Coordinates of C-alpha atoms in Angstrom, one line a residue:
M1 CA 59.5 90.2 64.4
V2 CA 56.7 89.7 67.0
S3 CA 53.1 90.8 66.0
E4 CA 51.1 93.2 67.9
R5 CA 49.0 90.5 69.4
S6 CA 51.8 88.3 70.2
L7 CA 53.4 91.1 72.0
A8 CA 50.2 91.6 74.0
V9 CA 50.1 88.0 74.9
L10 CA 53.5 88.3 76.1
H11 CA 52.6 91.2 78.4
A12 CA 49.7 89.2 79.6
L13 CA 51.8 86.3 80.6
V14 CA 54.5 88.2 82.1
G15 CA 51.9 90.0 84.3
D16 CA 50.0 86.6 85.4
Y17 CA 53.6 84.8 86.1
V18 CA 54.6 87.7 88.2
E19 CA 51.4 87.6 90.2
S20 CA 51.2 83.8 90.3
N21 CA 54.8 82.4 90.3
E22 CA 53.2 79.7 88.2
P23 CA 53.6 78.7 84.5
V24 CA 50.8 80.3 82.4
G25 CA 48.9 78.4 79.9
S26 CA 46.7 79.7 76.9
K27 CA 43.6 78.8 78.6
S28 CA 44.5 80.9 81.7
I29 CA 45.3 83.9 79.4
V30 CA 42.0 83.5 77.5
E31 CA 40.0 83.5 80.8
R32 CA 41.8 86.4 82.4
H33 CA 42.4 88.8 79.4
S34 CA 39.9 90.2 76.7
F35 CA 41.7 89.0 73.5
G36 CA 38.5 88.1 71.6
V37 CA 40.2 85.0 70.2
S38 CA 40.2 81.2 71.1
A39 CA 42.5 79.4 73.1
A40 CA 44.1 77.7 70.2
T41 CA 44.9 81.3 68.6
I42 CA 46.6 82.1 71.9
R43 CA 48.6 78.9 71.8
N44 CA 49.7 79.7 68.2
D45 CA 50.9 83.0 69.7
M46 CA 52.7 81.5 72.4
A47 CA 54.3 79.0 70.1
L48 CA 55.8 82.0 68.0
L49 CA 56.9 83.8 71.4
E50 CA 58.7 80.3 72.2
D51 CA 60.2 80.1 68.8
E52 CA 61.8 83.5 69.4
E53 CA 63.0 82.4 72.8
L54 CA 60.8 84.8 74.7
I55 CA 58.9 82.2 76.8
A56 CA 60.0 78.8 77.6
A57 CA 58.5 75.7 79.2
P58 CA 60.1 75.1 82.6
H59 CA 59.2 71.6 82.6
T60 CA 56.4 68.9 81.2
S61 CA 53.7 71.5 82.3
S62 CA 51.7 73.0 79.4
G63 CA 52.3 76.4 80.9
R64 CA 55.2 78.8 79.9
V65 CA 57.3 81.4 81.8
P66 CA 59.1 84.4 80.4
T67 CA 62.7 84.1 79.7
D68 CA 65.4 87.0 80.4
K69 CA 64.9 87.9 76.7
G70 CA 61.2 88.1 77.2
Y71 CA 61.6 90.2 80.1
R72 CA 63.7 92.5 78.3
L73 CA 61.2 92.9 75.3
Y74 CA 58.4 93.3 77.9
V75 CA 60.2 96.1 79.8
D76 CA 61.5 97.9 76.4
T77 CA 57.6 98.0 75.3
L78 CA 55.9 99.1 78.3
S79 CA 53.8 102.0 77.1
R80 CA 53.6 103.5 80.5
F81 CA 54.3 102.8 84.0
Q82 CA 51.8 101.9 86.4
P83 CA 50.8 105.3 88.3
L84 CA 51.4 105.8 92.0
S85 CA 48.2 106.5 94.0
A86 CA 47.7 110.0 95.2
G87 CA 48.2 108.7 98.8
Q88 CA 51.6 107.1 97.8
R89 CA 52.8 110.3 96.0
A90 CA 51.7 112.3 99.3
A91 CA 53.5 109.9 101.5
I92 CA 56.8 110.2 99.6
E93 CA 56.6 113.9 99.4
R94 CA 56.1 114.2 103.2
F95 CA 58.5 111.6 104.3
L96 CA 61.4 112.9 102.3
G97 CA 60.5 116.3 103.0
E98 CA 61.1 115.7 106.7
S99 CA 64.8 114.8 106.2
S100 CA 67.1 116.7 108.6
D101 CA 70.3 116.4 106.5
L102 CA 71.7 114.3 103.6
D103 CA 72.4 111.3 105.5
D104 CA 68.8 111.3 106.8
A105 CA 67.6 111.9 103.3
M106 CA 69.6 108.9 102.0
A107 CA 68.4 106.6 104.9
R108 CA 64.8 107.6 104.2
T109 CA 64.9 107.3 100.6
V110 CA 66.1 103.6 100.8
R111 CA 63.6 102.8 103.4
L112 CA 60.8 104.2 101.5
L113 CA 61.6 102.6 98.4
A114 CA 62.1 99.1 100.0
Q115 CA 58.7 99.4 101.4
L116 CA 57.1 100.4 98.1
T117 CA 58.6 97.6 96.0
N118 CA 59.4 95.0 98.5
Q119 CA 62.9 94.6 96.9
V120 CA 66.4 95.9 98.0
A121 CA 66.7 99.4 97.6
V122 CA 70.0 101.2 96.9
V123 CA 70.8 105.0 96.5
Q124 CA 73.9 106.3 95.5
Y125 CA 75.0 109.5 97.3
P126 CA 75.0 112.7 95.4
S127 CA 77.9 113.2 92.9
L128 CA 80.3 114.8 95.6
K129 CA 83.1 115.4 93.1
R130 CA 81.0 118.0 91.7
T131 CA 79.8 119.4 94.9
T132 CA 81.1 122.8 96.1
V133 CA 82.4 123.7 99.5
R134 CA 79.8 126.1 100.9
H135 CA 81.5 126.9 104.1
I136 CA 84.6 126.2 106.3
D137 CA 85.0 127.6 109.8
L138 CA 87.6 126.9 112.7
V139 CA 86.4 127.4 116.3
A140 CA 89.0 127.3 119.3
V141 CA 87.4 124.8 121.9
G142 CA 90.3 125.0 124.1
E143 CA 94.0 126.2 124.1
A144 CA 95.2 123.2 122.1
R145 CA 92.0 121.9 120.3
V146 CA 90.3 123.5 117.2
L147 CA 87.0 122.4 115.9
C148 CA 86.8 122.1 112.0
V149 CA 83.5 122.6 110.6
L150 CA 83.0 121.8 106.8
I151 CA 79.6 122.1 105.0
L152 CA 79.1 121.3 101.4
G153 CA 76.6 122.4 98.9
T154 CA 74.5 119.1 99.2
G155 CA 73.9 120.0 103.0
V156 CA 76.6 117.7 104.4
V157 CA 77.9 119.1 107.6
E158 CA 81.2 117.5 109.0
Q159 CA 82.8 118.5 112.3
Q160 CA 86.1 117.1 113.5
V161 CA 88.3 118.3 116.4
A162 CA 92.1 118.9 115.5
A163 CA 94.3 118.1 118.5
L164 CA 97.4 120.4 118.5
P165 CA 100.7 120.2 120.1
A166 CA 100.8 121.5 123.6
L167 CA 101.0 125.1 122.5
R168 CA 98.6 128.0 123.3
V169 CA 96.4 129.3 120.3
T170 CA 94.2 132.3 120.5
E171 CA 90.9 132.9 119.0
A172 CA 92.6 135.7 116.8
W173 CA 95.1 133.1 115.4
V174 CA 92.4 130.5 114.7
H175 CA 90.1 133.2 113.0
G176 CA 93.1 134.2 110.8
L177 CA 93.9 130.6 109.7
S178 CA 90.2 129.9 109.1
E179 CA 89.9 132.9 106.6
R180 CA 92.9 131.7 104.9
I181 CA 91.7 128.3 104.4
A182 CA 88.3 129.4 103.5
G183 CA 89.6 131.9 101.1
A184 CA 91.4 128.9 99.1
V185 CA 88.6 126.4 99.2
V186 CA 85.1 127.9 99.5
G187 CA 83.1 128.0 96.4
T188 CA 85.2 125.4 94.7
D189 CA 84.3 121.8 93.8
L190 CA 85.7 119.1 96.2
E191 CA 88.4 118.1 93.9
S192 CA 89.9 121.4 93.5
A193 CA 89.6 122.0 97.2
V194 CA 91.7 119.1 98.1
H195 CA 94.2 120.4 95.9
A196 CA 94.0 123.7 97.1
A197 CA 94.4 122.5 100.7
E198 CA 97.2 120.4 100.1
Q199 CA 98.9 123.4 98.4
L200 CA 98.4 125.3 101.5
D201 CA 100.1 122.6 103.4
R202 CA 103.0 122.3 100.9
T203 CA 103.7 126.1 101.3
V204 CA 102.9 126.8 104.8
G205 CA 106.6 127.9 105.5
D206 CA 105.9 130.9 103.0
W207 CA 102.9 132.3 104.9
A208 CA 103.2 131.1 108.3
E209 CA 105.6 131.8 111.2
A210 CA 108.2 129.0 111.8
A211 CA 106.9 128.4 115.4
E212 CA 103.3 128.0 114.1
A213 CA 104.0 125.6 111.2
E214 CA 103.2 122.4 113.1
L215 CA 100.0 123.8 114.4
V216 CA 98.9 124.9 111.2
R217 CA 99.7 121.5 109.5
S218 CA 97.8 119.6 112.4
V219 CA 94.8 121.9 111.4
L220 CA 95.3 121.3 107.6
A221 CA 95.7 117.4 108.1
V222 CA 92.0 117.4 109.5
V223 CA 90.6 119.7 106.8
I224 CA 92.3 117.6 104.1
G225 CA 90.8 114.4 105.7
Q226 CA 87.4 115.9 105.8
L227 CA 87.4 116.9 102.1
R228 CA 88.9 113.5 100.8
A229 CA 86.3 111.5 102.9
N230 CA 83.4 113.3 101.1
R231 CA 85.2 113.0 97.7
S232 CA 84.6 109.2 98.0
E233 CA 81.5 107.3 96.3
R234 CA 78.9 106.0 98.8
I235 CA 75.7 104.1 98.8
A236 CA 72.9 103.4 101.2
I237 CA 71.1 100.1 101.2
A238 CA 67.8 98.9 102.9
G239 CA 65.4 95.8 102.5
A240 CA 68.1 93.1 102.3
A241 CA 65.7 91.0 104.1
N242 CA 63.2 91.2 101.1
L243 CA 65.5 88.7 99.3
S244 CA 64.6 85.7 101.6
R245 CA 61.0 86.1 100.8
G246 CA 60.3 83.3 98.3
A247 CA 62.6 80.9 96.4
D248 CA 63.4 83.2 93.5
F249 CA 67.2 83.1 94.1
S250 CA 67.3 79.5 95.0
G251 CA 70.9 78.5 95.2
S252 CA 72.1 82.0 94.2
L253 CA 71.2 84.1 97.2
S254 CA 74.6 84.1 98.8
T255 CA 76.0 85.3 95.7
V256 CA 73.6 88.1 95.4
L257 CA 74.2 89.1 99.1
E258 CA 77.9 89.0 98.4
A259 CA 77.5 91.5 95.5
I260 CA 75.3 93.7 97.6
E261 CA 77.8 93.9 100.3
E262 CA 80.6 94.6 97.8
Q263 CA 79.5 98.1 97.1
V264 CA 81.9 98.7 94.4
T265 CA 80.1 96.3 92.2
L266 CA 76.7 98.2 92.5
L267 CA 78.6 101.4 91.8
R268 CA 79.9 100.0 88.6
L269 CA 76.5 98.6 87.5
F270 CA 74.9 102.0 88.2
G271 CA 77.6 103.7 86.2
E272 CA 76.7 101.5 83.4
M273 CA 73.0 101.9 83.5
A274 CA 73.5 105.6 83.7
Q275 CA 75.1 105.6 80.3
E276 CA 71.8 104.5 78.8
G277 CA 70.5 107.9 79.3
R278 CA 66.9 106.6 80.1
E279 CA 64.8 108.1 82.9
V280 CA 64.3 104.8 84.2
S281 CA 66.5 101.7 83.1
A282 CA 66.5 98.1 83.7
S283 CA 69.3 95.6 83.6
I284 CA 67.7 92.0 83.5
G285 CA 69.1 88.6 84.6
R286 CA 72.1 87.5 82.2
E287 CA 72.7 91.3 81.4
N288 CA 74.1 91.2 85.0
E289 CA 76.5 88.3 84.5
P290 CA 79.5 90.5 84.3
Y291 CA 78.6 91.6 88.0
G292 CA 77.7 88.3 89.5
L293 CA 74.1 89.1 89.5
E294 CA 72.7 87.0 86.6
S295 CA 69.8 85.9 88.9
A296 CA 68.8 89.5 89.6
S297 CA 67.4 92.3 88.0
I298 CA 68.0 95.9 88.6
I299 CA 65.8 98.9 88.1
A300 CA 67.6 102.5 88.2
S301 CA 67.0 106.2 87.8
G302 CA 69.3 109.2 88.0
Y303 CA 68.0 111.9 90.5
E304 CA 70.2 114.8 89.8
D305 CA 68.9 117.2 87.1
D306 CA 71.7 119.5 86.9
S307 CA 74.4 116.9 86.8
I308 CA 76.0 115.6 83.6
T309 CA 76.3 111.9 85.2
P310 CA 73.5 111.9 87.8
S311 CA 73.8 109.7 90.9
Q312 CA 71.4 106.6 90.7
L313 CA 68.8 105.2 92.7
G314 CA 67.1 102.1 92.3
V315 CA 65.8 98.6 93.5
L316 CA 67.5 95.1 93.2
G317 CA 65.4 92.0 93.2
P318 CA 64.7 88.6 91.5
V319 CA 64.0 88.4 87.6
R320 CA 60.4 87.7 88.3
M321 CA 59.3 91.1 89.6
D322 CA 56.7 93.8 89.1
Y323 CA 58.6 95.9 86.6
A324 CA 55.8 98.3 85.7
G325 CA 55.2 99.1 89.5
N326 CA 58.7 99.1 90.5
M327 CA 59.7 101.3 87.7
A328 CA 57.0 103.9 88.6
A329 CA 58.0 103.6 92.3
V330 CA 61.8 104.2 91.4
R331 CA 61.0 107.0 89.1
A332 CA 58.6 108.9 91.7
V333 CA 61.0 108.6 94.4
A334 CA 64.0 109.8 92.3
R335 CA 61.9 112.9 91.4
Y336 CA 60.9 113.8 95.0
L337 CA 64.5 113.1 96.2
N338 CA 65.9 115.6 93.7
R339 CA 63.2 118.0 94.7
T340 CA 64.0 117.6 98.3
L341 CA 67.9 118.0 97.8
G342 CA 67.0 121.1 95.6
E343 CA 65.2 122.7 98.3
G344 CA 68.1 122.3 100.8

């Protein structure tokens, strides 16, 4: 067990080391923090922390640095997150509020988060498997072309043209097909919508004239493709250049970049962190070894209040990072993004 004062010493040491990137000694802690005890007493506390493997000496220097275990205790015992300024909060709200659609909102989110934290920012697109189909429409744009317009509950708008066989179609025919498809998929979640559209395709001979079957299947192929594309998991990333600042990753930078490029890895890690059920969670150093990110830390928060397993957004950076400030930024951006999406 770590005493209250030893824990306070750990917090002071982590803060000083993150700021200076230099091993921290007892004399420095006494000079910079108001503990009201001697350097010898602080040295005893540091010795206890070292015995608990919470801090370590990187070399012959008298200073100490936090271990992964020390960072974990530090994060778990943060009494509160460092608050954002009123200006920062107003900038977040204004910047996200200007989003024109879902893709723009995702792009703005990661750009903003990368700027606030100087880390790599990652946002997982809303959980589209639970998103409903709000509207679907077919529009004749020629005798042999039909525009398929799909609108989802998250605001995603997909438009794609179906090229038909060299046969004429009328606006009335297109309107009738549009109503049939809409009746089957509008108001359902994406998973159900895909099944319903596939069922229409399988049974087209039961409800369409034989001469029209090929036309109908051409349109349904496009609609099904649109639905399936939006059913997949996607993420947006910004701030990768921040990884090259400083030498925190040393020889592991290429491994970290590879893991970032492999989006499946980040989605798996986000899914694991979401299971913790915390408003803001952190996965530190060696805890990320199964994902090839043992030299990195990830901070994440869910942003969909009405979802059982909300999509995540967060930052990835070196183990030596400003956890309090970054956790506050992630939490704030998650809240504003949730509000922005909820407002349409």
